[in-house]
Coordinates of C-alpha atoms and ligand atoms in Angstrom, one line a residue:
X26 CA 28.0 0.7 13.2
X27 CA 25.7 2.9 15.5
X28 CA 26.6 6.3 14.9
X29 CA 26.3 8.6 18.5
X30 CA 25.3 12.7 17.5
X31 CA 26.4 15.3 19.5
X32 CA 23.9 17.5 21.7
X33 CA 24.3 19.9 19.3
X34 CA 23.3 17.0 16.4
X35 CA 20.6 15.9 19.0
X36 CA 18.8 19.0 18.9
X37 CA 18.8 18.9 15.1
X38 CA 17.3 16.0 14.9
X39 CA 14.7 18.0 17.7
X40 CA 14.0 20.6 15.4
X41 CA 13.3 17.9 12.6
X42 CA 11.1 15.6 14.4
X43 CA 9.1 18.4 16.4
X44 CA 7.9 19.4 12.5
X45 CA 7.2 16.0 12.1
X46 CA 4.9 15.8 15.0
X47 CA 4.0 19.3 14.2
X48 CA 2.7 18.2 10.4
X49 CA 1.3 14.7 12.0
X50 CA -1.1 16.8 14.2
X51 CA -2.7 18.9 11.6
X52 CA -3.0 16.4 9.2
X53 CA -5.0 14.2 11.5
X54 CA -7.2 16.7 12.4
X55 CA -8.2 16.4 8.4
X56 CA -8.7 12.1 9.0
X57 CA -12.6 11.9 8.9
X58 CA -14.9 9.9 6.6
X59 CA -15.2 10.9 3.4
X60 CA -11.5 11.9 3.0
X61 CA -9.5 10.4 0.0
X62 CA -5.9 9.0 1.4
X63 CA -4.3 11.3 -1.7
X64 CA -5.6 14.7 0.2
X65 CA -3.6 13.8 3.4
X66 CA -0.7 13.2 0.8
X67 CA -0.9 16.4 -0.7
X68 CA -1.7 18.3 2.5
X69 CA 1.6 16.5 3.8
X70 CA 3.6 18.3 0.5
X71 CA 2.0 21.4 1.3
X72 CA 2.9 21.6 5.2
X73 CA 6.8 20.8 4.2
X74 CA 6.7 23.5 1.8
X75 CA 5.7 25.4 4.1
X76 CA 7.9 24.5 7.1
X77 CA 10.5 24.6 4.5
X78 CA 11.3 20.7 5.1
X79 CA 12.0 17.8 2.7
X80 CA 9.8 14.7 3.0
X81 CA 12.1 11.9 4.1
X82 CA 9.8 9.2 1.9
X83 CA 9.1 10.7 -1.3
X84 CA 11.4 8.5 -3.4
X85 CA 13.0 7.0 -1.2
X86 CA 13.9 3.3 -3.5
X87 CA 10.8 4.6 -5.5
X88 CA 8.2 5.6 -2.4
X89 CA 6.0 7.7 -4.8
X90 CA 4.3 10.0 -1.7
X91 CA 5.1 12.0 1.1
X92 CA 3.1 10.2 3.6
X93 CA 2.5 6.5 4.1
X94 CA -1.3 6.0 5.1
X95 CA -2.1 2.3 5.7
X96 CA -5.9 1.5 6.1
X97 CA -7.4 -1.4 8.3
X98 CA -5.6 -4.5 7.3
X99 CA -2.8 -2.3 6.0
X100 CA 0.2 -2.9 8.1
X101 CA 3.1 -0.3 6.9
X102 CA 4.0 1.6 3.2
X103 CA 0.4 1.9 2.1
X104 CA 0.3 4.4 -0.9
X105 CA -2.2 7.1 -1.0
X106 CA -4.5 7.4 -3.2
X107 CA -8.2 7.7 -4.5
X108 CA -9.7 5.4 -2.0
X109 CA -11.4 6.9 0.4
X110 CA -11.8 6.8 4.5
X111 CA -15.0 5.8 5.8
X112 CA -16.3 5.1 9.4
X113 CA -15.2 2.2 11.2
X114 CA -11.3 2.3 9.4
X115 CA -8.2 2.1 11.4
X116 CA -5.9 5.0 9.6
X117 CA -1.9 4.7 9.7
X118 CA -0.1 8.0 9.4
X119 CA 3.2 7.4 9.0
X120 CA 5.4 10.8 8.5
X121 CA 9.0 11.7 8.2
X122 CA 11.2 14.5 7.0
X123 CA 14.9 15.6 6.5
X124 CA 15.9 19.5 8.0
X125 CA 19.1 20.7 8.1
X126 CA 20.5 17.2 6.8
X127 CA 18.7 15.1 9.4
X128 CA 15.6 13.1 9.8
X129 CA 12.9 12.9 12.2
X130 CA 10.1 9.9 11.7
X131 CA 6.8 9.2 13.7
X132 CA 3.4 6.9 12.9
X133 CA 0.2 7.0 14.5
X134 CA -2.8 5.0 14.1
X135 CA -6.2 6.5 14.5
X136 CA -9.9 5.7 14.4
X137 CA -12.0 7.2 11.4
X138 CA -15.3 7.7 13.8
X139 CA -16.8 5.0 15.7
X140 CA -14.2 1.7 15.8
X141 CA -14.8 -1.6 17.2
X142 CA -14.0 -2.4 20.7
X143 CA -11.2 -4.6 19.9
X144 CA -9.8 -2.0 17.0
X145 CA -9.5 0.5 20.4
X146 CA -7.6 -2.5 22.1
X147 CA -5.3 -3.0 19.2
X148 CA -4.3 1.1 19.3
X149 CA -4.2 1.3 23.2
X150 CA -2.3 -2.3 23.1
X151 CA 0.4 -1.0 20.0
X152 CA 0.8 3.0 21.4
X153 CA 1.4 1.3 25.2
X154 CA 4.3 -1.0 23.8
X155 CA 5.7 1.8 22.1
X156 CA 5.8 3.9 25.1
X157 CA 7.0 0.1 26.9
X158 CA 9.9 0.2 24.2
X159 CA 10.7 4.1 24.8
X160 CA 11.1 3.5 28.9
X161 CA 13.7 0.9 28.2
X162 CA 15.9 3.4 25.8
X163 CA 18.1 4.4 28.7
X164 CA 22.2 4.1 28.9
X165 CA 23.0 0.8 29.5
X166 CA 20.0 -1.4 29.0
X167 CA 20.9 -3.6 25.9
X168 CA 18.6 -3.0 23.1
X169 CA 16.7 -6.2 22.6
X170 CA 15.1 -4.8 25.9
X171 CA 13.2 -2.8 24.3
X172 CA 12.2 -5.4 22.0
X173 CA 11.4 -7.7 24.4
X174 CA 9.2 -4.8 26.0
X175 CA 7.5 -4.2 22.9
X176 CA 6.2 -7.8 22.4
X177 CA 5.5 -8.4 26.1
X178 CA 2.8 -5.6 26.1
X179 CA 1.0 -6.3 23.0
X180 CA 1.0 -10.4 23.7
X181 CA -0.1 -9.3 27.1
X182 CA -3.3 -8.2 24.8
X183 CA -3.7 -11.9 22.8
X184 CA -2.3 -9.3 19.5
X185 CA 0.9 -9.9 17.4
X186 CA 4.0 -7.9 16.6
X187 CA 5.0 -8.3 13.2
X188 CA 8.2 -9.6 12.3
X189 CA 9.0 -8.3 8.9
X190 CA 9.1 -4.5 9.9
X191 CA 11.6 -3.2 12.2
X192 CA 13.0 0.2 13.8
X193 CA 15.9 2.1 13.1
X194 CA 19.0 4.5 14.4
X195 CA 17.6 7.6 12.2
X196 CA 20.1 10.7 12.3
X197 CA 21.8 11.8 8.7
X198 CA 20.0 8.7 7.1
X199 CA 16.7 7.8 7.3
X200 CA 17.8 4.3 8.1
X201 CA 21.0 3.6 10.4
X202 CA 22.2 1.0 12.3
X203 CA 21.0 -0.9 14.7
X204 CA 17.5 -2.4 13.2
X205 CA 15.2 -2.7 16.0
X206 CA 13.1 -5.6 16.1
X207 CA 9.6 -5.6 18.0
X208 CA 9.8 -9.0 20.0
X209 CA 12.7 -11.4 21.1
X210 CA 14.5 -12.3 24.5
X211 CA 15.9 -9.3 26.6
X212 CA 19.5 -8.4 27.5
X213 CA 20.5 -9.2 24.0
X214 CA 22.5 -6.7 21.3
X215 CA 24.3 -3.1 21.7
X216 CA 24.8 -1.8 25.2
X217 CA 22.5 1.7 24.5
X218 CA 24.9 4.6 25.3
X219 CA 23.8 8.7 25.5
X220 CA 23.8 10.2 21.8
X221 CA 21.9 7.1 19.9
X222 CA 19.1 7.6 18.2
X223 CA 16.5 6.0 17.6
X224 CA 13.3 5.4 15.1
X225 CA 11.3 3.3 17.7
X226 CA 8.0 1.8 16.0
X227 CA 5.7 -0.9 17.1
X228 CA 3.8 -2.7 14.4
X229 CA 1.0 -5.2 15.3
X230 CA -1.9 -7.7 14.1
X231 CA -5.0 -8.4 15.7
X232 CA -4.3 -11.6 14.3
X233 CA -1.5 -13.5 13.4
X234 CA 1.7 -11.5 12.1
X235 CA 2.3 -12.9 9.2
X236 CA 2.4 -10.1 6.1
X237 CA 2.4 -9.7 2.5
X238 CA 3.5 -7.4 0.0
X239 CA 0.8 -6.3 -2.5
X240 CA 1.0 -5.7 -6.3
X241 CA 2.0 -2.1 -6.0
X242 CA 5.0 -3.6 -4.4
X243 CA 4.9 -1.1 -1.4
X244 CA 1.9 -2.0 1.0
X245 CA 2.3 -4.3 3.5
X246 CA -0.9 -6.3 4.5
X247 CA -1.8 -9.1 7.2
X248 CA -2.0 -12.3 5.4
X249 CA -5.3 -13.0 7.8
X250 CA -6.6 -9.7 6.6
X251 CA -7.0 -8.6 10.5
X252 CA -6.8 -5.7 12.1
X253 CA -3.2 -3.6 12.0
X254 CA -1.8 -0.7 14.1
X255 CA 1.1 1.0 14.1
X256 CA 2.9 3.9 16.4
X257 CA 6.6 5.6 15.9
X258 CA 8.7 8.0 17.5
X259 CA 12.1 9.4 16.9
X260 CA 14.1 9.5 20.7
X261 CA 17.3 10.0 22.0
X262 CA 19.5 7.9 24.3
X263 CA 20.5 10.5 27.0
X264 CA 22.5 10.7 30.3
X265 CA 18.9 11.6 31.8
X266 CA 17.2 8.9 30.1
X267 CA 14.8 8.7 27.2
X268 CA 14.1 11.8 25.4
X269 CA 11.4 11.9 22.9
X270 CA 12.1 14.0 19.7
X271 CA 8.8 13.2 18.1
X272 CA 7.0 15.7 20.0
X273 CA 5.4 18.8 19.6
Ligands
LIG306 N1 8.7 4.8 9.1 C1 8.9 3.9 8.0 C2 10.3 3.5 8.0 O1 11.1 4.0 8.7 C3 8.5 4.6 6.7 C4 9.4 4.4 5.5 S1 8.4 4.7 4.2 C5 9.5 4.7 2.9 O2 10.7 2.5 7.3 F1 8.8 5.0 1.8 F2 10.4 5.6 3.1 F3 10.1 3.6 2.7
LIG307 CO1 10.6 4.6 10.7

C-alpha cells in the first residue's frame, strides 16, 4: 500500500531530507586521500547530534553505522571502518535520517582526486539516470517509467543497473511501499499521484550487474569486481511536478 502525506507531511519530510543534504555536503568536503571511512562515520554522528536528528541506518536490522560509505567495487551498505581512501577511489556516501518522525535519504558517489576517465563516465552516467528517473515522477506517469528511464540512460553508456538494490516510498518508515526498481519496460505499476514519496536511487556497474554480499554480511560488491556508482534522492510526487526534498 503507497501511503500519500499531506503538504503539511511533505514539508516534514523537507525539513528531514534538506539535513540530509545538509550533512552529505559537509561530510564530503572531508572525502580526500588519506581519510579512514570510520571518520566520515563519526563525523556523520556528530552532525546529527548536532542538528538534533536520528540517523535513519544505525541499527536498522543490525546496520552498525550512521553512514554507509561503499568504496570502488562497493555497490551499496559498505561499513565504515579503518580502511582508508586513497586517490583514484570512487566513494559512496549514502546518508539518511529520521526528524520529527520522518525520513529523508540521499547517496552520492564522488571521486577521491584524480579518477579514471571511464570512473567520470560511470558518475555522470548514474547521477544523469537519477535525474532521468526524477523527471518521470509526475502525476500520472506509471512508475516503472521511471525505471525504464533509469536503465535507458546508463545502458545508453554500455554500464549496468543492478538488479538486487531497489528504491523506496520513504515517509514514517525508512522503507514503504512501492520498491522501485532501476530497469524494466515503461507504463507498468502504480499510477503516481501528488503526495507519494519517493527514495529514488540509481545503482550501477561498469561491468556486469551481478552482486554479492560479503562476509560482514552488509556490503554489496560487483561479482566482476568493476567499477560501482550510486546517486539517491528523497522527492515528492506533486500537482506541479517533481519536487526534490534532498536538497539543500
Ligand atoms: N539508502 C539505502 C536504502 O534505502 C540505505 C540503507 S542502509 C541500512 O536501503 F543500513 F539502513 F540498511
Ligand atoms: Co534509500
Amino acid at each position: 500500500m503507497i501511503l500519500l502525506k499531506s503538504p503539511a507531511e511533505i514539508a516534514k519530510m523537507e525539513a528531514a531530507s534538506r539535513i540530509v543534504a545538509e550533512i552529505l555536503a559537509e561530510i564530503q568536503t572531508r572525502v580526500k586521500p588519506g581519510v579512514e571511512t570510520r571518520e566520515l562515520d563519526e563525523l556523520a554522528e556528530e552532525l546529527c547530534r548536532r542538528h538534533r536528528v536520528e540517523p535513519a541506518f544505525k541499527g536498522y536490522r543490525g546496520y552498525p553505522a550512521s553512514i554507509c560509505v561503499s568504496v570502488n567495487d562497493e555497490v551499496v551498505h559498505g561499513i565504515p571502518g579503518r580502511r582508508k581512501l586513497k586517490a583514484g577511489d570512487l566513494v559512496s556516501l549514502d546518508f539518511g535520517v529520521r526528524r520529527d518522525g520522518y525520513y529523508g535519504d540521499a547517496a552520492v558517489t564522488l571521486a577521491v582526486g584524480e579518477v579514471t576517465p571511464q570512473a567520470r563516465l560511470l558518475l555522470q552516467a548514474t547521477e544523469e539516470s537519477l535525474y532521468a528517473a526524477i523527471d518521470k515522477a509526475r502525476p500520472g506517469n506509471r512508475l516503472s517509467d521511471l525505471s525504464h528511464a533509469t536503465q535507458t540512460v546508463v545502458e545508453s553508456y554500455g554500464f549496468s543497473v543492478i538488479r538486487q538494490f531497489v528504491g523506496h516510498g520513504i515517509g514514517r518508515s525508512l522503507h514503504e511501499d512501492p520498491q522501485i526498481p532501476n530497469f524494466g519496460p515503461p507504463g507498468r505499476g502504480p499510477i503516481l499521484k501528488p503526495g507519494m514519496t519517493l527514495a529514488i536511487e540509481p545503482m550501477t556497474a561498469a561491468g556486469s550487474w551481478e552482486v554479492k554480499i560479503l562476509a560482514d554480511g552488509w556490503t554489496a560488491v560487483t561479482q566482476d569486481g568493476s567499477l560501482a556508482a550510486h546517486f539517491e534522492h528523497t522527492v515528492a510526487v506533486t500537482e506541479q511536478g517533481p519536487l526534490i526534498l534532498s536538497r539543500i
